[in-house]
Short mmCIF file of C-alpha atoms in Angstrom, two decimals:
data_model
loop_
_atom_site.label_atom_id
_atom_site.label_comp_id
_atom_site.label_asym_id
_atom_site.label_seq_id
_atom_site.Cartn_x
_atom_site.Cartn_y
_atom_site.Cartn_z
CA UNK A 1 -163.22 -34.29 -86.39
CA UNK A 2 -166.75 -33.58 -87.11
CA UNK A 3 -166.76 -31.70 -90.60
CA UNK A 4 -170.04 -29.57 -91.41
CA UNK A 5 -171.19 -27.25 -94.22
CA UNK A 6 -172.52 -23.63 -93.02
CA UNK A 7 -174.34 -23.30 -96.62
CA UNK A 8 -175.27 -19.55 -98.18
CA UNK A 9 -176.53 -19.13 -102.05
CA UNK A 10 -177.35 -15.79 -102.74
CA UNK A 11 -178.10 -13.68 -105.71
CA UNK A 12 -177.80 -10.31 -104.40
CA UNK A 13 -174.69 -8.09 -102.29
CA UNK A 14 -175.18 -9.37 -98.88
CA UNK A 15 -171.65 -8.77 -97.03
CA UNK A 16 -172.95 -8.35 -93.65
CA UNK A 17 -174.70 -12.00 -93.87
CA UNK A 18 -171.41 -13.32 -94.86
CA UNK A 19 -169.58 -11.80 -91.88
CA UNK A 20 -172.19 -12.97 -90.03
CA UNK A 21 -172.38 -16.09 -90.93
CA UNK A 22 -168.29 -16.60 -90.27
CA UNK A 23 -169.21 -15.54 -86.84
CA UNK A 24 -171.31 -18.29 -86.45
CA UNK A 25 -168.57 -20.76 -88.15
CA UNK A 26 -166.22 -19.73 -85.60
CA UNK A 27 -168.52 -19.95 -82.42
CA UNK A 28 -169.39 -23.62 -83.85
CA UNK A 29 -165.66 -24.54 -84.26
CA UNK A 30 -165.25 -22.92 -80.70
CA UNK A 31 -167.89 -24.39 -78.80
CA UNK A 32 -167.50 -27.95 -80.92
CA UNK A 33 -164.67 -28.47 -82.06
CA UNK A 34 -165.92 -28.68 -85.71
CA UNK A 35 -164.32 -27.94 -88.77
CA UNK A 36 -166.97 -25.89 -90.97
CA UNK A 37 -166.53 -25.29 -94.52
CA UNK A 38 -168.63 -22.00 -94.81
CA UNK A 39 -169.62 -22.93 -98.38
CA UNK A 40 -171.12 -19.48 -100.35
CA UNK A 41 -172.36 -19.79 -104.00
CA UNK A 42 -173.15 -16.31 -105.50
CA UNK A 43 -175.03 -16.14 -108.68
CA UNK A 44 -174.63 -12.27 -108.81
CA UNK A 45 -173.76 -9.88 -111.59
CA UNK A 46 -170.09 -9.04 -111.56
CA UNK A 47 -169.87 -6.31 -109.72
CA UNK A 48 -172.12 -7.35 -106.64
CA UNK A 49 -169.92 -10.45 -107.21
CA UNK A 50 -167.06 -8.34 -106.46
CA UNK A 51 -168.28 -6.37 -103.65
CA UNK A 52 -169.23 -9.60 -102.25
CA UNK A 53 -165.67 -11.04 -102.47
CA UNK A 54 -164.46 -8.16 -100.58
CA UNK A 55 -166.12 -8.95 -97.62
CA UNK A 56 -164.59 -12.70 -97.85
CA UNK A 57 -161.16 -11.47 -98.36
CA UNK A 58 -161.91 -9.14 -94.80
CA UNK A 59 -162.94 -12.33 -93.23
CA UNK A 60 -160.17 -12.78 -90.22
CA UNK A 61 -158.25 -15.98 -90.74
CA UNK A 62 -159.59 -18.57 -88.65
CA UNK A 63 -158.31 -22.30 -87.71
CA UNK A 64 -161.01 -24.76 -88.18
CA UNK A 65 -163.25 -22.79 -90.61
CA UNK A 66 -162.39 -22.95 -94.35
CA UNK A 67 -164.54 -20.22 -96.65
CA UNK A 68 -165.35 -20.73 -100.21
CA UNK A 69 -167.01 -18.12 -102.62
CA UNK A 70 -168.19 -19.67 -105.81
CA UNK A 71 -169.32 -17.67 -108.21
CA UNK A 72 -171.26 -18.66 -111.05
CA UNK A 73 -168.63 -19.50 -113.88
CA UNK A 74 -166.73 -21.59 -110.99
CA UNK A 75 -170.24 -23.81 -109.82
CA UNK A 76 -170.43 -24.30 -113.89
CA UNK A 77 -167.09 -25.68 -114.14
CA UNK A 78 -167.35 -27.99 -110.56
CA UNK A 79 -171.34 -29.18 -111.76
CA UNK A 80 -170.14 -29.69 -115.53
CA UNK A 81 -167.50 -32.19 -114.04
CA UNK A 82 -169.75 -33.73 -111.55
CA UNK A 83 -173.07 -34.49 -114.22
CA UNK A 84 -170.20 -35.92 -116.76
CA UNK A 85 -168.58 -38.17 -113.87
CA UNK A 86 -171.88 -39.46 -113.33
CA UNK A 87 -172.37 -41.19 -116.08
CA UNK A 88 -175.79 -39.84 -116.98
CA UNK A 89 -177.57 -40.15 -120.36
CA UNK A 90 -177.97 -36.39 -121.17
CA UNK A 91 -175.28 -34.46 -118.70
CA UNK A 92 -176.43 -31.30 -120.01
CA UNK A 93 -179.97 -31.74 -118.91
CA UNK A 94 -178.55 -32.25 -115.23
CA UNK A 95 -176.25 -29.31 -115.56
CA UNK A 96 -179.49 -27.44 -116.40
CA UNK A 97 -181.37 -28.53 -113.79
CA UNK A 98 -178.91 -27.65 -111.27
CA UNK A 99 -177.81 -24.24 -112.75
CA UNK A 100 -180.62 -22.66 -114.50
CA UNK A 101 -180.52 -19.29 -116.30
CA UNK A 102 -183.63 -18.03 -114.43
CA UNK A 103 -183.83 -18.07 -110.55
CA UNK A 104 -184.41 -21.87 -108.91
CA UNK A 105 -184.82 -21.85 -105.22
CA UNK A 106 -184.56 -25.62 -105.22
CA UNK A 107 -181.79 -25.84 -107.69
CA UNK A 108 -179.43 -23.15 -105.23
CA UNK A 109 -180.13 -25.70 -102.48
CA UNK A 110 -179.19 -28.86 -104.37
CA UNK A 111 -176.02 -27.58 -105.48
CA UNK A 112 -175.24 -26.58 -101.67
CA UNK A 113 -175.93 -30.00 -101.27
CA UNK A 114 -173.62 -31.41 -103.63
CA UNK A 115 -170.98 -29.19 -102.44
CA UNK A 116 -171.48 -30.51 -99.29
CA UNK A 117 -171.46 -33.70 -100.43
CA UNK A 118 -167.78 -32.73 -102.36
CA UNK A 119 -166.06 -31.44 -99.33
CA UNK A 120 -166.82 -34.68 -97.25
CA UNK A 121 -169.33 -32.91 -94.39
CA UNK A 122 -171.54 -34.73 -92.83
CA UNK A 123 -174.61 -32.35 -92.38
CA UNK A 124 -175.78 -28.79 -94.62
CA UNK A 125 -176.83 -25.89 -92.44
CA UNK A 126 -178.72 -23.99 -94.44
CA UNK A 127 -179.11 -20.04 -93.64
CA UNK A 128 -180.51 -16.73 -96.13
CA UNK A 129 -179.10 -13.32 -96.98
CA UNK A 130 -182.42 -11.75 -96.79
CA UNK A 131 -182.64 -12.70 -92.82
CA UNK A 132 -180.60 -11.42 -89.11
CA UNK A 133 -179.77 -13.27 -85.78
CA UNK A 134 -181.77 -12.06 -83.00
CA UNK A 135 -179.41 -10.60 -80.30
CA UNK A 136 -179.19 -10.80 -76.51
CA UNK A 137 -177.41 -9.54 -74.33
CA UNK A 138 -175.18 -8.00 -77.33
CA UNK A 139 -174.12 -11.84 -78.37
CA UNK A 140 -176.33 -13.11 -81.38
CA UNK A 141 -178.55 -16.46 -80.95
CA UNK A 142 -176.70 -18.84 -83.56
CA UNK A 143 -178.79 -21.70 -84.47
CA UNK A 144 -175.51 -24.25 -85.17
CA UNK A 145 -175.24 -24.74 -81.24
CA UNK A 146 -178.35 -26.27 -81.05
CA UNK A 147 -178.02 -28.27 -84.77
CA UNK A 148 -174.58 -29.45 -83.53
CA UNK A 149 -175.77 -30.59 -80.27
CA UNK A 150 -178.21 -33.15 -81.89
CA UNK A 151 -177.66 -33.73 -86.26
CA UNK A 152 -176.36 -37.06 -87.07
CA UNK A 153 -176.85 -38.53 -83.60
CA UNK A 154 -178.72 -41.47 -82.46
CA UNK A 155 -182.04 -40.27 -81.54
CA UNK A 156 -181.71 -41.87 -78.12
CA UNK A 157 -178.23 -39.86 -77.19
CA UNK A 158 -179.49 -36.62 -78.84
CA UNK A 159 -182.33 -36.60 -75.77
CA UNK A 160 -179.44 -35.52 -73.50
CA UNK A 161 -179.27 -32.18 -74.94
CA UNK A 162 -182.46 -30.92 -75.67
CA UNK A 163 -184.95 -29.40 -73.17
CA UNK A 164 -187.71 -31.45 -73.91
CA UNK A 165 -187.97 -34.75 -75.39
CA UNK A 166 -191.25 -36.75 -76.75
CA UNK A 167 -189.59 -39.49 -78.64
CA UNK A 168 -191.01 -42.51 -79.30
CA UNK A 169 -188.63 -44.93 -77.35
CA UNK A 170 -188.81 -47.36 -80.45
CA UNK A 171 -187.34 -44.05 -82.59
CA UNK A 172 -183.80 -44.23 -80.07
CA UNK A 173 -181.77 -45.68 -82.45
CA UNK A 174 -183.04 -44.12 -85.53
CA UNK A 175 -180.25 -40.90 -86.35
CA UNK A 176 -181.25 -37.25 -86.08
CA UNK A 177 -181.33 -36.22 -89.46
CA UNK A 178 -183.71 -32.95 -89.28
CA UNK A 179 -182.42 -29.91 -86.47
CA UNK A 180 -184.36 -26.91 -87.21
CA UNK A 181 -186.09 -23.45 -85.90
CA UNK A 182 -188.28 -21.32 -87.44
CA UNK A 183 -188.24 -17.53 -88.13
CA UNK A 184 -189.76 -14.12 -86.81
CA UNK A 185 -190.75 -10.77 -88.25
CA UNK A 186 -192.21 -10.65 -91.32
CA UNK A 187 -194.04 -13.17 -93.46
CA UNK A 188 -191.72 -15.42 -95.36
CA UNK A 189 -193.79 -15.19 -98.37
CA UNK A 190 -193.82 -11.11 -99.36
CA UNK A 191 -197.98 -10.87 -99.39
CA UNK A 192 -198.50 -8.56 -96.29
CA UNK A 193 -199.60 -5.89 -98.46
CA UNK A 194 -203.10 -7.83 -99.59
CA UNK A 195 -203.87 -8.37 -96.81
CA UNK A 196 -203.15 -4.11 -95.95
CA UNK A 197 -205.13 -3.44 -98.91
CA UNK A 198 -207.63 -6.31 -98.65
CA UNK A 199 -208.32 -8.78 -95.91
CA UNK A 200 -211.11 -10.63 -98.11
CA UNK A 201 -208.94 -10.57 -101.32
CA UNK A 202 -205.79 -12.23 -99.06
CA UNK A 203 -207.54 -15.02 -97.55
CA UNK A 204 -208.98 -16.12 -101.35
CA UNK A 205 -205.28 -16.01 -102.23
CA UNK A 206 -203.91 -17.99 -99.53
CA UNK A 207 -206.64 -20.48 -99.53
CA UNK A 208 -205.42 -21.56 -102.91
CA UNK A 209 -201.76 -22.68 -101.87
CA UNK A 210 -204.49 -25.23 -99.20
CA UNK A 211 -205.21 -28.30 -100.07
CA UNK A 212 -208.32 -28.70 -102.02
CA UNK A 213 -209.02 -32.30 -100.16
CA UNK A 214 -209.09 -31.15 -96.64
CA UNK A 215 -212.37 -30.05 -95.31
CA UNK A 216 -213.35 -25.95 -95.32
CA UNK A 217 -212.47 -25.37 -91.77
CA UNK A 218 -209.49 -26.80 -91.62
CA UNK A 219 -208.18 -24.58 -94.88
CA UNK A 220 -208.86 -21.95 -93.07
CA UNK A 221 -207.01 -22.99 -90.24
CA UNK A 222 -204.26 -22.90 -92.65
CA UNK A 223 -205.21 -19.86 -93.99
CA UNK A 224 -204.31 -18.07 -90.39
CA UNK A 225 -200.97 -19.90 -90.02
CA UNK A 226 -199.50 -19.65 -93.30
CA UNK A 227 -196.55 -18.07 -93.52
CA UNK A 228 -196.04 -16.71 -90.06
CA UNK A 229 -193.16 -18.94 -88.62
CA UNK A 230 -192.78 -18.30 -84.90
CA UNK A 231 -194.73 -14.98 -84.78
CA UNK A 232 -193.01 -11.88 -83.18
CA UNK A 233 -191.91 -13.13 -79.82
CA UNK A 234 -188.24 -12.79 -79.42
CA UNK A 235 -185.63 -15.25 -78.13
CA UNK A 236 -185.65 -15.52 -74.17
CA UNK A 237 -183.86 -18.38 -73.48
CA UNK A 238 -183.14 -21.98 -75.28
CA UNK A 239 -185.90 -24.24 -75.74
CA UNK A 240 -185.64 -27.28 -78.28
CA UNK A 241 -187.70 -29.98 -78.64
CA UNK A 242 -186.85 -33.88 -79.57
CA UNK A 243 -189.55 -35.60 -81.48
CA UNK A 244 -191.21 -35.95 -84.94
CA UNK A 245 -191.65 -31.95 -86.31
CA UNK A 246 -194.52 -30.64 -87.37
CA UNK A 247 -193.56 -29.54 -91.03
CA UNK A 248 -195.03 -26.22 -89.53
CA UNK A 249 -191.88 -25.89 -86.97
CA UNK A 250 -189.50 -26.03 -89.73
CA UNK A 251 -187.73 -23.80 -91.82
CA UNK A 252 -185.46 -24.34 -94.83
CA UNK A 253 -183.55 -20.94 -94.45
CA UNK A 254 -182.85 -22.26 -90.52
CA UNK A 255 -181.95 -25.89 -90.39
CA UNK A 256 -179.19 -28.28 -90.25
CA UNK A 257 -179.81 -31.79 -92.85
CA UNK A 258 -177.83 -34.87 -92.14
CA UNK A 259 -175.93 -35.89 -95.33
CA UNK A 260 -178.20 -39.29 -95.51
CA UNK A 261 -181.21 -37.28 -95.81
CA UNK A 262 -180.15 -34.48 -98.68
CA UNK A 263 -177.69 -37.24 -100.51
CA UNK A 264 -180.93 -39.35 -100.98
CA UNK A 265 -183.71 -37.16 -102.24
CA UNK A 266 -183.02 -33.55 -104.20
CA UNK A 267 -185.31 -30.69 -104.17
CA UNK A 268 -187.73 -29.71 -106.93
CA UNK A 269 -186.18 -27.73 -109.55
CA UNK A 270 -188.61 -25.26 -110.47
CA UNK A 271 -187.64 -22.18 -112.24
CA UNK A 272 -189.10 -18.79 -110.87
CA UNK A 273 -191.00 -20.34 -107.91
CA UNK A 274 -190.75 -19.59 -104.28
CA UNK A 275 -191.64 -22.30 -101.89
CA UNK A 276 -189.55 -24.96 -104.22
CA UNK A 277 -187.73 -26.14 -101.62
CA UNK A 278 -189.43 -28.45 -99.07
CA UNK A 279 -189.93 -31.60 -99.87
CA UNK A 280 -187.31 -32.38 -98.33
CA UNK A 281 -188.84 -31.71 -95.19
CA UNK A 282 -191.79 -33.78 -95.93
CA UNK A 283 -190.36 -36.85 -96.86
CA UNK A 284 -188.45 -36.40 -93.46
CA UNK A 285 -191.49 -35.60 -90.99
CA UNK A 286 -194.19 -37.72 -92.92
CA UNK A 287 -191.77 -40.83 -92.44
CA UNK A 288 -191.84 -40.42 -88.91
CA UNK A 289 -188.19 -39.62 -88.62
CA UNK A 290 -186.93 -37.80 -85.11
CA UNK A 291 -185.79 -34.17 -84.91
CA UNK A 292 -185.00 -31.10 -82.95
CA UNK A 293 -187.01 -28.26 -82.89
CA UNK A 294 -185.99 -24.76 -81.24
CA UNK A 295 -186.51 -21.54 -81.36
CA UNK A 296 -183.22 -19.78 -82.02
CA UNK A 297 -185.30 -18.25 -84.70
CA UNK A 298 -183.73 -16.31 -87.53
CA UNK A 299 -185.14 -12.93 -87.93
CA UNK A 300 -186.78 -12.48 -91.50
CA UNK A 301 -186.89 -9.44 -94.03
CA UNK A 302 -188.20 -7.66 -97.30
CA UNK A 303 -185.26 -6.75 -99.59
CA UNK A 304 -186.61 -3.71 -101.74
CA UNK A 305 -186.18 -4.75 -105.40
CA UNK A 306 -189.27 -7.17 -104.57
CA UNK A 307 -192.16 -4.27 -104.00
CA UNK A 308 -191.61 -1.91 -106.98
CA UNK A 309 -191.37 -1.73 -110.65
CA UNK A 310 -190.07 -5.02 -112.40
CA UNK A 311 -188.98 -6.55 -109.37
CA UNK A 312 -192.31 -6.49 -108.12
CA UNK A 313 -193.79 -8.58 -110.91
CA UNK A 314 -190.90 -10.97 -111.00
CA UNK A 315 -191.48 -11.20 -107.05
CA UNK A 316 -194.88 -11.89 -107.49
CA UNK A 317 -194.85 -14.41 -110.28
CA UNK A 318 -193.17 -16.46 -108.46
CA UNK A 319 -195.82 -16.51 -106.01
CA UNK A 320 -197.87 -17.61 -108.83
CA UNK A 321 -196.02 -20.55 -109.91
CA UNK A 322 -195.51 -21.51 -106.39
CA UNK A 323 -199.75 -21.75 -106.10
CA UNK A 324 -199.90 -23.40 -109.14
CA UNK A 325 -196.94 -26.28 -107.80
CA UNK A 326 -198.81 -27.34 -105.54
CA UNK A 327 -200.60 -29.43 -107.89
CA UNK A 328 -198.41 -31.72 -108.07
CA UNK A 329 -196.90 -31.51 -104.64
CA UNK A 330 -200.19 -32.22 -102.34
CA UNK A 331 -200.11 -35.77 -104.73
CA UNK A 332 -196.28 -36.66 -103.72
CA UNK A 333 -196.96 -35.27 -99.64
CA UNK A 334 -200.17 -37.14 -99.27
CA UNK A 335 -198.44 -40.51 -100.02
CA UNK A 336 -196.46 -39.72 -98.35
CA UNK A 337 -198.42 -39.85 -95.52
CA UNK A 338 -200.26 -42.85 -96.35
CA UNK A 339 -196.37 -44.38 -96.75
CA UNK A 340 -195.47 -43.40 -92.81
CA UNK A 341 -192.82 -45.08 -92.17
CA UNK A 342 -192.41 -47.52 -95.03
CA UNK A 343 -190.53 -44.54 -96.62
CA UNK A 344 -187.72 -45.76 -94.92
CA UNK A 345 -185.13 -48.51 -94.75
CA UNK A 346 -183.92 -51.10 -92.09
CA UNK A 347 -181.04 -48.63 -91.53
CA UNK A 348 -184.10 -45.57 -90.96
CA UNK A 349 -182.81 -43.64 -94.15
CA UNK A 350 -185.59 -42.50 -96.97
CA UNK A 351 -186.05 -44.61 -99.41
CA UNK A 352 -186.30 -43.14 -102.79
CA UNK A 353 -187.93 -45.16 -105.16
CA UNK A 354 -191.59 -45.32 -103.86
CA UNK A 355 -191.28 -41.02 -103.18
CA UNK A 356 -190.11 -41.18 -107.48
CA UNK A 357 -192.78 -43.70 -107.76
CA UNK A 358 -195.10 -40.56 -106.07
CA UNK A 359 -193.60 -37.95 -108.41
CA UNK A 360 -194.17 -39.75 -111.20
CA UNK A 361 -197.53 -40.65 -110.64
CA UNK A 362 -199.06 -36.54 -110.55
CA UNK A 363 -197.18 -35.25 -113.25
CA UNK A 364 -200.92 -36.07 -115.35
CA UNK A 365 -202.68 -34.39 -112.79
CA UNK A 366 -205.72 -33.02 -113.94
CA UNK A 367 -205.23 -29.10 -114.48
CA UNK A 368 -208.32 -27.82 -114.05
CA UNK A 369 -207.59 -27.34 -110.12
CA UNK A 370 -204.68 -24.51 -111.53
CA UNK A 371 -206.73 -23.23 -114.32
CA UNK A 372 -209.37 -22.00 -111.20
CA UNK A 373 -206.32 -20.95 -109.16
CA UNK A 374 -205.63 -19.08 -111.90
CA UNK A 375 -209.16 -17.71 -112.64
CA UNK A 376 -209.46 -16.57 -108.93
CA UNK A 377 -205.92 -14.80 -108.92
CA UNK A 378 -207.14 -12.53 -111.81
CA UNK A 379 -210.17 -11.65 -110.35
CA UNK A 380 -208.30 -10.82 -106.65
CA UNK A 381 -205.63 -8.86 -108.38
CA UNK A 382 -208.43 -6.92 -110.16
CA UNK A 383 -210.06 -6.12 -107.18
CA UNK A 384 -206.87 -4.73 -105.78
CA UNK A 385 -205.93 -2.42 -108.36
CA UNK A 386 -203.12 -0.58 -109.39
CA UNK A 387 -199.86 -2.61 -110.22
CA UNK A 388 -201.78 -5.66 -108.77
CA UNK A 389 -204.03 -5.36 -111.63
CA UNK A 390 -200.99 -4.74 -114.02
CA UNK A 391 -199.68 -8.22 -112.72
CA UNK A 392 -203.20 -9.78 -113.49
CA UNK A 393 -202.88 -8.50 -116.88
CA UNK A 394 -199.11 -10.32 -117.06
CA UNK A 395 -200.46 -13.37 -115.66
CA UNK A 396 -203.02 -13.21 -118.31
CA UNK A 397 -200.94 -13.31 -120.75
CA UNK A 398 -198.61 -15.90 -119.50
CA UNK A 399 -201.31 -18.03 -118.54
CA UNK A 400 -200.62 -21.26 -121.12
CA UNK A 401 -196.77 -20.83 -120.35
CA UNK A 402 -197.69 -20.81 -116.48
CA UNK A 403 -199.53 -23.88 -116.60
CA UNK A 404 -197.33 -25.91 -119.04
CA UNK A 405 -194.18 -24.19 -116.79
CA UNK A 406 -195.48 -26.02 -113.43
CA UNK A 407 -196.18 -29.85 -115.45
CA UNK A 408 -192.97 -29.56 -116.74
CA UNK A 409 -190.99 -28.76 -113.48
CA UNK A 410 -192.80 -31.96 -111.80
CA UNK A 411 -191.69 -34.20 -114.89
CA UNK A 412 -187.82 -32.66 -114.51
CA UNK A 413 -188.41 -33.10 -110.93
CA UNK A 414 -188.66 -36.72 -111.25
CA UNK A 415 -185.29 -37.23 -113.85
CA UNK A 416 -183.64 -35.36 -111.19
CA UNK A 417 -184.48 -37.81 -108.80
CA UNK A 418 -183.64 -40.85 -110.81
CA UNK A 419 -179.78 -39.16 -111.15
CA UNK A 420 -179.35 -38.02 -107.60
CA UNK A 421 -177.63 -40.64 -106.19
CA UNK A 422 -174.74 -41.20 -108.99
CA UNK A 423 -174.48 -37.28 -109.30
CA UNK A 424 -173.84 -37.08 -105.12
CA UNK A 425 -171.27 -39.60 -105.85
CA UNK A 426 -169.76 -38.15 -108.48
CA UNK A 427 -169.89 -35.20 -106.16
CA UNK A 428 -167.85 -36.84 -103.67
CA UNK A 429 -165.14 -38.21 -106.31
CA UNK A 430 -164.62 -34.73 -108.00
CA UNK A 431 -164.16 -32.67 -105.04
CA UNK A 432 -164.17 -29.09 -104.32
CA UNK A 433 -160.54 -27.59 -103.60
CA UNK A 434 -160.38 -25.89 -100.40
CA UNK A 435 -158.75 -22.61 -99.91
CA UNK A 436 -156.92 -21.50 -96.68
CA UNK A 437 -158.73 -20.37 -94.18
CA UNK A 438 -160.43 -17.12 -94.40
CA UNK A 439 -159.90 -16.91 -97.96
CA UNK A 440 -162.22 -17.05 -100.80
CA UNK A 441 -162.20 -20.18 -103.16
CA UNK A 442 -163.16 -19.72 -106.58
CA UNK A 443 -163.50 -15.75 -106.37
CA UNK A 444 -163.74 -15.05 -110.19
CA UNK A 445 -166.48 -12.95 -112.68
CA UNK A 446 -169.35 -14.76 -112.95
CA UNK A 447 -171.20 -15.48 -116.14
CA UNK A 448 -174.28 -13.24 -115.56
#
């Protein structure tokens, strides 16, 4: 039996997700006949923790899915284990990088990964608690159906079930490793209100996360795109497409990995930075590799902490930091799509050491591209006023931290990579208990 991993980190209270998201456990086991280890690892303070567990312990009791709630004492004591079984040099480094005191988009997703990787599935489906299923009809549009109907198979079989297919007939053979939609609503990246306040002062913003190479129209191409997903249109009726993605048709809060694509290549660590999570998706789609696209799209959110007060700045620096990533990122993406298809194997899976060989080479990028990001940030918050300018003047004053911050995530980035592979199969040696269905697994008071 096909075992999968319906994968949730979240930091906040969020029990209708988690009911939600053992609805769509049970419609996969229903539909497929898969087992799904609905996998949730809550970093939240103890009492959200708690009010978090009660909705797991009013999760009905189903046969084939198998719920775990980890909270953050509990993914210590299971990642402690798993960096000392693997042997590495400084285990507490890796522990670090995986569980970090400050938020880590990236570092939430990895451990998913590795817990995937303990409980044996085959494939991560990665979903959001700040995001809904559309409805029809009063029955909610689950992406699993159509990342069950294609991840892990031969490209050539998974053509049977998709609407449309433009695969390269060499590409039959190679696996499925990428099955994703994309999102509607609002932006994924919480900037609507510059461009409310100021059209001008939004496009300068944006343009800075564009890459500096391409020519001027084409970054403002990008520009219009950015962080739209699929629009506003709602769900109709299935369409999915078999092919190479676009990396613009993919989502990390709505897409199913195959195990030989996360178990290979980790996500970038960064501390306090949105956007951390996708190069993953690169390596996939600039190495040619098939997937399904299809627009069960999720339907995306503001949660309120991130517009006022303290939240607000937090929110917003991590916007920053994201800006200033891509520094290094544009460097590892743009070889690897002068690499194509020599990123991967004879048996089509990414190879890692010329993508660490990337990584390592821009963590000496020249900085003066983020100390002008950083120059034109200050002068667009200025111009915006109010607590924007209040977050220019924190940015100010963080500035050397900021740009030391983002060097220093690419350099940890890379001794992540070099320890990925022995801590996914330490991973698989330790294990992670399962508790019986519809019951929580590891339900204790976190840390923080």
């Amino acid at each position: 039996m096909q075992r999968v991993c319906l994968a949730l980190p979240t930091m906040r209270s969020c029990p209708e997700t988690i009911a939600e998201l053992h609805e769509e456990a049970a419609y996969a086991v229903e539909t497929f006949g898969t087992e799904v280890h609905l996998l949730v690892l809550d970093t939240t303070d103890a009492a959200t923790f708690a009010e978090n567990a009660r909705a797991v312990a009013a999760l009905a009791p189903t046969p084939g899915v198998v719920v775990h709630h980890l909270g953050e004492a509990r993914q210590r004591e299971f990642l402690r284990g798993v960096a000392e079984r693997s042997g590495a040099a400084d285990p507490a480094l890796l522990l670090d990088l995986m569980l970090p005191q400050a938020v880590a988009y990236g570092s939430c997703v990895n451990r998913l990964f590795l817990g995937a990787a303990a409980l044996g599935c085959t494939s991560a489906h990665l979903r959001n608690d700040d995001a809904d299923f559309q409805v029809v009809d009063g029955r909610k549009v689950f992406p699993i159906h159509h990342e069950l109907l294609s991840i892990g198979r031969p490209a050539g079989e998974a053509a049977a079930g998709v609407s449309r297919s433009e695969l390269d007939p060499a590409d039959a053979d190679k696996p499925v490793m990428l099955v994703s939609g994309s999102f509607i609503g609002e932006l994924n990246v919480d900037i609507s209100e510059i461009h409310e306040l100021d059209p001008a002062v939004y496009r300068d913003v944006v343009r800075l996360w564009t890459p500096p190479v391409w020519p001027e129209e084409d970054r403002d191409a990008m520009v219009d795109v950015s962080f739209k997903g699929a629009g506003s249109e709602p769900f109709e009726t299935d369409e999915s497409v078999l092919g190479v993605p676009d990396i613009w048709d993919v989502y990390m809060c709505n897409i199913a990995l195959d195990h030989r694509a996360y178990e290979v290549l980790p996500l970038l660590p960064a501390t306090e930075t949105i956007g951390s999570d996708y190069a993953l998706l690169h390596a996939m789609v600039h190495s040619r590799l098939p997937g399904v696209v299809h627009n069960r799209h999720i339907v995306n959110y503001y949660t309120p902490e991130r517009r006022t007060g303290a939240g607000f700045i937090a929110y917003q620096l991590r916007f920053v930091k994201f800006l200033l990533s891509m520094l290094y990122l544009y460097p590892v993406y743009g070889g690897m799509i002068d690499l194509n298809r020599e990123l991967l194997d004879e048996r089509h899976g990414l190879r890692v050491e010329p993508i660490l060989g990337l990584i390592r080479g821009s963590v000496d990028w020249d900085r003066a591209g983020n100390e002008h990001c950083l120059d034109v940030l200050d002068s667009s918050y200025r111009k915006l006023g109010g607590k924007y300018a209040e977050l220019a003047d924190v940015v100010a004053g963080q500035r050397r931290q900021l740009l030391d911050e983002a060097q220093r995530d690419a350099e940890l980035w890379a001794v992540l990579v070099e320890s990925w592979g022995s801590l996914v199969a330490a991973a698989r040696a330790e294990g992670l208990a399962a508790a019986p269905a519809g019951a929580a697994d590891g339900a204790e008071e976190p840390t923080r």
